[in-house]
Amino acid sequence: MVELNADRVNLAVSRLDGGLYRHARVETRKPALDLAGVLSEIHDNSLDFNLAEGDHMLIRAKREIDTTTLRRLRKITEVLEDDLGIYLGHGKFARMASTAATASSVVAVAIAGWNLVETADALQEAAKKAQSLQAVKEKSFDAFYKSIGLFVVECFLFTTPLNYKTAWKGTRYLNNHYLYRLRSTSTVLYRLTLSEVHYAIRGFTKEALRNVDRLASYLAQMTVKSIEILQEHSDDGVDDMVETIQREVEEFHAFVENTYQIVVPEIELQSVVQEVVKELSGFMDVSSLSPDQVTSGIDI
């Protein structure tokens, strides 16, 4: 069963790669523009998520997502399923819309969907201004392809958590690379996605973070994962280890308070930082970091 679950997700990823490759290889890139046109028709501006708003955007998105949003997500998934030949679980969005149900985990999908139709609009606008499709700048197509990939991965997380859990644990390099690229697009979406993966793999809910030990473990593991991703995929690795560890712990702590809107227990962030250094020592050289360095400057 584990192999079947992993194979299902890997097949979908392969088809996604093939679909995007087909769009990119066509000399005129007309298929990409045609797909952008269909997606643009779904965009009615009823929701306007600004990634720059950070955690505040997530709070507003959770409040404003309704059956109309769910129907729009169903339509986006149907369009991509038909065009790319992959299953993204449009039926789940249809069922949620018909029963007026909502789920906090749909927030990331909704924001990724909004980002997708925004980049579709931008690509169409760029094509209108250019004298030909060949004259459209590469970055417009790149942004469109990346937004498709982001939306597809969020759909995997939302609609097939057990299958994706298996695949996530088995393809560390690819998933870390995806998360690094997501981080460069939106740090708030990065934190939300990394959290959802964490909950799926660890098998507990957000409410568990009301517990001191669970919260401390969460903050430490999120920070360790972030350091691992930065060290592995950024061009120069982690420049200032002390500052980066402190920042990650503080930002994930604020993320829990602001995004999940739960009353978190008081916690010593210094002890979390120390635990992070301890865990990092298992696969990185952190011998140069003194106890005073790693606990100085923590803003509680």
mmCIF file of C-alpha atoms in Angstrom:
data_model
loop_
_atom_site.group_PDB
_atom_site.id
_atom_site.type_symbol
_atom_site.label_atom_id
_atom_site.label_comp_id
_atom_site.label_asym_id
_atom_site.label_seq_id
_atom_site.Cartn_x
_atom_site.Cartn_y
_atom_site.Cartn_z
ATOM 1 C CA MET A 1 0.000 0.000 0.000
ATOM 2 C CA VAL A 2 2.837 2.402 0.814
ATOM 3 C CA GLU A 3 4.408 1.835 -2.596
ATOM 4 C CA LEU A 4 1.052 2.363 -4.317
ATOM 5 C CA ASN A 5 0.505 5.626 -2.455
ATOM 6 C CA ALA A 6 3.963 6.899 -3.379
ATOM 7 C CA ASP A 7 3.583 5.738 -6.977
ATOM 8 C CA ARG A 8 0.291 7.603 -7.317
ATOM 9 C CA VAL A 9 1.820 10.896 -6.262
ATOM 10 C CA ASN A 10 4.998 10.324 -8.278
ATOM 11 C CA LEU A 11 2.867 9.610 -11.363
ATOM 12 C CA ALA A 12 1.007 12.879 -10.840
ATOM 13 C CA VAL A 13 4.282 14.778 -10.451
ATOM 14 C CA SER A 14 5.601 13.162 -13.630
ATOM 15 C CA ARG A 15 2.484 14.170 -15.536
ATOM 16 C CA LEU A 16 2.736 17.702 -14.188
ATOM 17 C CA ASP A 17 6.339 17.936 -15.373
ATOM 18 C CA GLY A 18 5.308 16.587 -18.770
ATOM 19 C CA GLY A 19 2.415 19.015 -19.071
ATOM 20 C CA LEU A 20 4.505 22.056 -18.203
ATOM 21 C CA TYR A 21 7.308 20.836 -20.474
ATOM 22 C CA ARG A 22 4.815 20.595 -23.338
ATOM 23 C CA HIS A 23 3.741 24.204 -22.712
ATOM 24 C CA ALA A 24 7.311 25.458 -22.520
ATOM 25 C CA ARG A 25 8.585 23.555 -25.551
ATOM 26 C CA VAL A 26 6.040 24.875 -28.050
ATOM 27 C CA GLU A 27 7.835 27.669 -29.897
ATOM 28 C CA THR A 28 4.954 30.126 -29.779
ATOM 29 C CA ARG A 29 3.907 29.036 -26.266
ATOM 30 C CA LYS A 30 0.326 29.395 -27.377
ATOM 31 C CA PRO A 31 -0.850 26.496 -25.152
ATOM 32 C CA ALA A 32 0.374 28.405 -22.090
ATOM 33 C CA LEU A 33 -1.454 31.547 -23.162
ATOM 34 C CA ASP A 34 -4.609 29.554 -23.942
ATOM 35 C CA LEU A 35 -4.528 27.996 -20.463
ATOM 36 C CA ALA A 36 -3.924 31.425 -18.919
ATOM 37 C CA GLY A 37 -6.970 32.716 -20.789
ATOM 38 C CA VAL A 38 -9.232 29.987 -19.389
ATOM 39 C CA LEU A 39 -7.932 30.573 -15.854
ATOM 40 C CA SER A 40 -8.381 34.337 -16.193
ATOM 41 C CA GLU A 41 -12.087 33.809 -16.846
ATOM 42 C CA ILE A 42 -12.380 32.263 -13.373
ATOM 43 C CA HIS A 43 -10.878 35.366 -11.759
ATOM 44 C CA ASP A 44 -13.642 37.722 -10.645
ATOM 45 C CA ASN A 45 -11.655 39.657 -7.997
ATOM 46 C CA SER A 46 -14.095 38.728 -5.232
ATOM 47 C CA LEU A 47 -11.079 37.785 -3.130
ATOM 48 C CA ASP A 48 -7.896 39.810 -3.226
ATOM 49 C CA PHE A 49 -5.093 38.224 -1.233
ATOM 50 C CA ASN A 50 -1.897 40.229 -1.000
ATOM 51 C CA LEU A 51 1.067 37.987 -0.208
ATOM 52 C CA ALA A 52 2.936 40.973 1.188
ATOM 53 C CA GLU A 53 0.410 41.231 4.037
ATOM 54 C CA GLY A 54 1.910 38.143 5.651
ATOM 55 C CA ASP A 55 0.097 36.599 8.604
ATOM 56 C CA HIS A 56 -2.675 39.207 8.442
ATOM 57 C CA MET A 57 -3.520 37.970 4.964
ATOM 58 C CA LEU A 58 -3.980 34.427 6.299
ATOM 59 C CA ILE A 59 -6.339 35.591 9.025
ATOM 60 C CA ARG A 60 -8.445 37.547 6.536
ATOM 61 C CA ALA A 61 -8.443 34.680 4.060
ATOM 62 C CA LYS A 62 -9.782 32.255 6.676
ATOM 63 C CA ARG A 63 -12.594 34.697 7.425
ATOM 64 C CA GLU A 64 -13.544 35.424 3.819
ATOM 65 C CA ILE A 65 -13.401 31.971 2.220
ATOM 66 C CA ASP A 66 -16.938 30.823 1.399
ATOM 67 C CA THR A 67 -18.836 28.539 -0.974
ATOM 68 C CA THR A 68 -18.068 30.853 -3.899
ATOM 69 C CA THR A 69 -14.356 30.430 -3.217
ATOM 70 C CA LEU A 70 -14.728 26.663 -3.034
ATOM 71 C CA ARG A 71 -16.609 26.561 -6.341
ATOM 72 C CA ARG A 72 -13.850 28.643 -7.921
ATOM 73 C CA LEU A 73 -11.207 26.245 -6.588
ATOM 74 C CA ARG A 74 -13.187 23.340 -8.009
ATOM 75 C CA LYS A 75 -13.234 25.068 -11.404
ATOM 76 C CA ILE A 76 -9.487 25.781 -11.319
ATOM 77 C CA THR A 77 -8.742 22.151 -10.476
ATOM 78 C CA GLU A 78 -11.015 20.946 -13.283
ATOM 79 C CA VAL A 79 -9.246 23.194 -15.809
ATOM 80 C CA LEU A 80 -5.786 21.981 -14.754
ATOM 81 C CA GLU A 81 -6.906 18.353 -14.615
ATOM 82 C CA ASP A 82 -8.136 18.558 -18.206
ATOM 83 C CA ASP A 83 -5.104 20.456 -19.494
ATOM 84 C CA LEU A 84 -2.305 18.622 -17.648
ATOM 85 C CA GLY A 85 -3.876 15.182 -17.336
ATOM 86 C CA ILE A 86 -3.536 14.914 -13.542
ATOM 87 C CA TYR A 87 -6.114 14.395 -10.805
ATOM 88 C CA LEU A 88 -6.208 17.169 -8.214
ATOM 89 C CA GLY A 89 -9.328 16.125 -6.318
ATOM 90 C CA HIS A 90 -11.868 18.602 -7.724
ATOM 91 C CA GLY A 91 -14.627 16.426 -6.252
ATOM 92 C CA LYS A 92 -13.592 17.329 -2.709
ATOM 93 C CA PHE A 93 -14.002 21.028 -3.426
ATOM 94 C CA ALA A 94 -17.364 20.310 -5.049
ATOM 95 C CA ARG A 95 -18.585 18.429 -1.965
ATOM 96 C CA MET A 96 -17.373 21.166 0.368
ATOM 97 C CA ALA A 97 -19.090 23.837 -1.726
ATOM 98 C CA SER A 98 -22.389 21.947 -1.846
ATOM 99 C CA THR A 99 -22.486 21.590 1.939
ATOM 100 C CA ALA A 100 -21.115 25.070 2.709
ATOM 101 C CA ALA A 101 -18.280 23.400 4.591
ATOM 102 C CA THR A 102 -14.918 25.013 5.164
ATOM 103 C CA ALA A 103 -11.588 23.805 6.504
ATOM 104 C CA SER A 104 -8.620 25.779 7.729
ATOM 105 C CA SER A 105 -6.275 23.748 5.520
ATOM 106 C CA VAL A 106 -8.064 25.027 2.396
ATOM 107 C CA VAL A 107 -6.625 28.489 3.052
ATOM 108 C CA ALA A 108 -3.270 27.704 1.437
ATOM 109 C CA VAL A 109 -5.028 26.214 -1.597
ATOM 110 C CA ALA A 110 -7.240 29.297 -1.912
ATOM 111 C CA ILE A 111 -4.262 31.656 -1.772
ATOM 112 C CA ALA A 112 -2.332 29.518 -4.256
ATOM 113 C CA GLY A 113 -5.403 29.544 -6.526
ATOM 114 C CA TRP A 114 -5.657 33.315 -6.280
ATOM 115 C CA ASN A 115 -1.946 33.612 -7.071
ATOM 116 C CA LEU A 116 -2.450 31.342 -10.105
ATOM 117 C CA VAL A 117 -5.252 33.389 -11.650
ATOM 118 C CA GLU A 118 -3.314 36.585 -10.916
ATOM 119 C CA THR A 119 -0.277 35.307 -12.819
ATOM 120 C CA ALA A 120 -2.606 34.117 -15.597
ATOM 121 C CA ASP A 121 -3.968 37.659 -15.845
ATOM 122 C CA ALA A 122 -0.440 39.067 -15.851
ATOM 123 C CA LEU A 123 0.658 36.713 -18.634
ATOM 124 C CA GLN A 124 -2.323 37.661 -20.767
ATOM 125 C CA GLU A 125 -1.687 41.349 -20.173
ATOM 126 C CA ALA A 126 1.975 40.939 -21.109
ATOM 127 C CA ALA A 127 0.960 39.146 -24.313
ATOM 128 C CA LYS A 128 -1.437 41.954 -25.242
ATOM 129 C CA LYS A 129 1.280 44.584 -24.834
ATOM 130 C CA ALA A 130 3.918 42.610 -26.744
ATOM 131 C CA GLN A 131 4.062 42.606 -30.522
ATOM 132 C CA SER A 132 4.200 38.791 -30.522
ATOM 133 C CA LEU A 133 4.258 35.877 -28.085
ATOM 134 C CA GLN A 134 7.968 35.484 -28.767
ATOM 135 C CA ALA A 135 8.424 39.026 -27.442
ATOM 136 C CA VAL A 136 6.775 38.228 -24.078
ATOM 137 C CA LYS A 137 9.453 38.232 -21.390
ATOM 138 C CA GLU A 138 10.546 34.879 -19.990
ATOM 139 C CA LYS A 139 9.719 35.913 -16.431
ATOM 140 C CA SER A 140 5.991 36.152 -17.232
ATOM 141 C CA PHE A 141 5.928 32.515 -18.338
ATOM 142 C CA ASP A 142 8.153 31.432 -15.449
ATOM 143 C CA ALA A 143 5.834 33.060 -12.910
ATOM 144 C CA PHE A 144 2.853 31.332 -14.518
ATOM 145 C CA TYR A 145 4.517 27.889 -14.477
ATOM 146 C CA LYS A 146 5.645 28.321 -10.867
ATOM 147 C CA SER A 147 2.145 29.336 -9.767
ATOM 148 C CA ILE A 148 0.738 26.187 -11.407
ATOM 149 C CA GLY A 149 3.285 24.042 -9.560
ATOM 150 C CA LEU A 150 2.481 25.769 -6.264
ATOM 151 C CA PHE A 151 -1.262 25.233 -6.701
ATOM 152 C CA VAL A 152 -0.813 21.571 -7.658
ATOM 153 C CA VAL A 153 1.339 20.795 -4.607
ATOM 154 C CA GLU A 154 -1.128 22.534 -2.287
ATOM 155 C CA CYS A 155 -3.914 20.416 -3.825
ATOM 156 C CA PHE A 156 -1.878 17.280 -3.155
ATOM 157 C CA LEU A 157 -1.505 18.288 0.483
ATOM 158 C CA PHE A 158 -5.187 19.123 0.876
ATOM 159 C CA THR A 159 -6.893 16.308 -1.010
ATOM 160 C CA THR A 160 -4.595 13.322 -0.504
ATOM 161 C CA PRO A 161 -2.818 13.819 2.848
ATOM 162 C CA LEU A 162 -2.031 10.123 3.424
ATOM 163 C CA ASN A 163 -0.611 9.603 -0.045
ATOM 164 C CA TYR A 164 1.314 12.826 0.105
ATOM 165 C CA LYS A 165 2.617 12.003 3.565
ATOM 166 C CA THR A 166 4.263 8.895 2.159
ATOM 167 C CA ALA A 167 5.749 10.667 -0.833
ATOM 168 C CA TRP A 168 6.916 13.609 1.290
ATOM 169 C CA LYS A 169 8.907 11.400 3.626
ATOM 170 C CA GLY A 170 10.517 9.552 0.720
ATOM 171 C CA THR A 171 11.712 12.435 -1.457
ATOM 172 C CA ARG A 172 13.504 14.797 0.908
ATOM 173 C CA TYR A 173 15.661 16.570 -1.682
ATOM 174 C CA LEU A 174 12.794 17.364 -4.055
ATOM 175 C CA ASN A 175 10.499 18.505 -1.265
ATOM 176 C CA ASN A 176 13.184 20.662 0.333
ATOM 177 C CA HIS A 177 13.866 22.250 -3.031
ATOM 178 C CA TYR A 178 10.141 22.951 -3.508
ATOM 179 C CA LEU A 179 9.902 24.480 -0.029
ATOM 180 C CA TYR A 180 12.950 26.655 -0.679
ATOM 181 C CA ARG A 181 11.372 28.017 -3.860
ATOM 182 C CA LEU A 182 8.087 28.534 -2.015
ATOM 183 C CA ARG A 183 9.945 30.400 0.712
ATOM 184 C CA SER A 184 11.393 32.792 -1.865
ATOM 185 C CA THR A 185 7.858 33.435 -3.161
ATOM 186 C CA SER A 186 6.054 33.910 0.144
ATOM 187 C CA THR A 187 7.425 33.221 3.620
ATOM 188 C CA VAL A 188 3.926 33.076 5.084
ATOM 189 C CA LEU A 189 2.827 30.396 2.603
ATOM 190 C CA TYR A 190 6.080 28.597 3.293
ATOM 191 C CA ARG A 191 5.338 28.479 7.012
ATOM 192 C CA LEU A 192 1.742 27.402 6.428
ATOM 193 C CA THR A 193 2.721 24.610 4.028
ATOM 194 C CA LEU A 194 5.563 23.366 6.223
ATOM 195 C CA SER A 195 3.169 23.330 9.180
ATOM 196 C CA GLU A 196 0.520 21.330 7.309
ATOM 197 C CA VAL A 197 3.147 18.763 6.307
ATOM 198 C CA HIS A 198 4.314 18.600 9.912
ATOM 199 C CA TYR A 199 0.794 17.940 11.211
ATOM 200 C CA ALA A 200 0.188 15.217 8.623
ATOM 201 C CA ILE A 201 3.447 13.407 9.348
ATOM 202 C CA ARG A 202 3.312 13.776 13.129
ATOM 203 C CA GLY A 203 -0.376 12.930 13.310
ATOM 204 C CA PHE A 204 -1.632 15.744 15.553
ATOM 205 C CA THR A 205 -3.733 18.862 15.106
ATOM 206 C CA LYS A 206 -3.014 22.540 15.558
ATOM 207 C CA GLU A 207 -4.921 22.566 18.844
ATOM 208 C CA ALA A 208 -2.174 20.377 20.325
ATOM 209 C CA LEU A 209 0.070 23.446 20.250
ATOM 210 C CA ARG A 210 -1.719 24.631 23.382
ATOM 211 C CA ASN A 211 0.558 22.151 25.168
ATOM 212 C CA VAL A 212 3.977 23.510 26.183
ATOM 213 C CA ASP A 213 5.921 20.411 25.153
ATOM 214 C CA ARG A 214 4.146 20.115 21.795
ATOM 215 C CA LEU A 215 4.670 23.816 21.065
ATOM 216 C CA ALA A 216 8.371 23.625 21.955
ATOM 217 C CA SER A 217 8.790 20.529 19.777
ATOM 218 C CA TYR A 218 6.949 22.208 16.892
ATOM 219 C CA LEU A 219 9.075 25.377 17.043
ATOM 220 C CA ALA A 220 12.295 23.379 17.221
ATOM 221 C CA GLN A 221 11.376 21.079 14.323
ATOM 222 C CA MET A 222 10.149 23.910 12.098
ATOM 223 C CA THR A 223 13.381 25.815 12.707
ATOM 224 C CA VAL A 224 15.615 22.785 12.150
ATOM 225 C CA LYS A 225 13.806 22.048 8.886
ATOM 226 C CA SER A 226 14.171 25.657 7.762
ATOM 227 C CA ILE A 227 17.901 25.684 8.521
ATOM 228 C CA GLU A 228 18.313 22.398 6.648
ATOM 229 C CA ILE A 229 16.504 23.790 3.595
ATOM 230 C CA LEU A 230 18.476 27.049 3.605
ATOM 231 C CA GLN A 231 21.791 25.263 4.050
ATOM 232 C CA GLU A 232 21.038 22.754 1.299
ATOM 233 C CA HIS A 233 19.519 24.934 -1.407
ATOM 234 C CA SER A 234 20.539 28.569 -0.968
ATOM 235 C CA ASP A 235 23.591 29.566 -2.990
ATOM 236 C CA ASP A 236 25.723 30.557 -0.010
ATOM 237 C CA GLY A 237 24.117 28.411 2.691
ATOM 238 C CA VAL A 238 23.289 29.998 6.040
ATOM 239 C CA ASP A 239 25.277 33.194 6.388
ATOM 240 C CA ASP A 240 24.668 34.079 10.049
ATOM 241 C CA MET A 241 23.644 30.901 11.875
ATOM 242 C CA VAL A 242 22.914 32.535 15.218
ATOM 243 C CA GLU A 243 20.714 35.264 13.765
ATOM 244 C CA THR A 244 18.919 32.816 11.458
ATOM 245 C CA ILE A 245 18.061 30.369 14.259
ATOM 246 C CA GLN A 246 16.766 33.141 16.490
ATOM 247 C CA ARG A 247 14.708 34.675 13.692
ATOM 248 C CA GLU A 248 13.137 31.367 12.646
ATOM 249 C CA VAL A 249 12.104 30.483 16.205
ATOM 250 C CA GLU A 250 10.564 33.906 16.782
ATOM 251 C CA GLU A 251 8.761 33.982 13.426
ATOM 252 C CA PHE A 252 7.241 30.524 13.805
ATOM 253 C CA HIS A 253 6.145 31.433 17.333
ATOM 254 C CA ALA A 254 4.410 34.570 16.018
ATOM 255 C CA PHE A 255 2.976 32.526 13.130
ATOM 256 C CA VAL A 256 1.211 30.135 15.526
ATOM 257 C CA GLU A 257 -0.274 32.985 17.557
ATOM 258 C CA ASN A 258 -1.418 35.055 14.589
ATOM 259 C CA THR A 259 -2.530 32.379 12.138
ATOM 260 C CA TYR A 260 -4.199 29.697 14.240
ATOM 261 C CA GLN A 261 -5.607 32.180 16.741
ATOM 262 C CA ILE A 262 -5.164 29.859 19.700
ATOM 263 C CA VAL A 263 -3.985 30.812 23.152
ATOM 264 C CA VAL A 264 -0.449 29.478 23.273
ATOM 265 C CA PRO A 265 1.227 28.732 26.592
ATOM 266 C CA GLU A 266 4.170 30.735 27.859
ATOM 267 C CA ILE A 267 7.394 29.218 26.655
ATOM 268 C CA GLU A 268 11.103 29.920 27.022
ATOM 269 C CA LEU A 269 12.312 30.560 23.506
ATOM 270 C CA GLN A 270 15.923 30.345 24.686
ATOM 271 C CA SER A 271 15.425 26.665 25.498
ATOM 272 C CA VAL A 272 13.926 26.116 22.032
ATOM 273 C CA VAL A 273 16.979 27.714 20.414
ATOM 274 C CA GLN A 274 19.246 25.455 22.442
ATOM 275 C CA GLU A 275 17.253 22.411 21.327
ATOM 276 C CA VAL A 276 17.583 23.533 17.707
ATOM 277 C CA VAL A 277 21.380 23.765 18.025
ATOM 278 C CA LYS A 278 21.423 20.313 19.609
ATOM 279 C CA GLU A 279 19.423 18.792 16.749
ATOM 280 C CA LEU A 280 21.446 20.627 14.091
ATOM 281 C CA SER A 281 24.639 19.148 15.539
ATOM 282 C CA GLY A 282 23.447 15.781 14.255
ATOM 283 C CA PHE A 283 24.070 16.776 10.632
ATOM 284 C CA MET A 284 25.895 20.123 10.706
ATOM 285 C CA ASP A 285 29.014 21.547 12.323
ATOM 286 C CA VAL A 286 27.759 23.978 14.974
ATOM 287 C CA SER A 287 30.750 23.637 17.301
ATOM 288 C CA SER A 288 31.592 27.318 16.831
ATOM 289 C CA LEU A 289 28.313 28.430 18.435
ATOM 290 C CA SER A 290 28.619 29.159 22.140
ATOM 291 C CA PRO A 291 25.620 28.988 24.549
ATOM 292 C CA ASP A 292 25.764 32.760 24.995
ATOM 293 C CA GLN A 293 25.594 33.332 21.255
ATOM 294 C CA VAL A 294 22.556 31.202 20.588
ATOM 295 C CA THR A 295 20.459 32.623 23.425
ATOM 296 C CA SER A 296 21.330 36.296 23.101
ATOM 297 C CA GLY A 297 18.915 38.685 21.491
ATOM 298 C CA ILE A 298 15.796 36.516 21.806
ATOM 299 C CA ASP A 299 12.693 38.692 21.757
ATOM 300 C CA ILE A 300 9.982 37.028 23.869
#
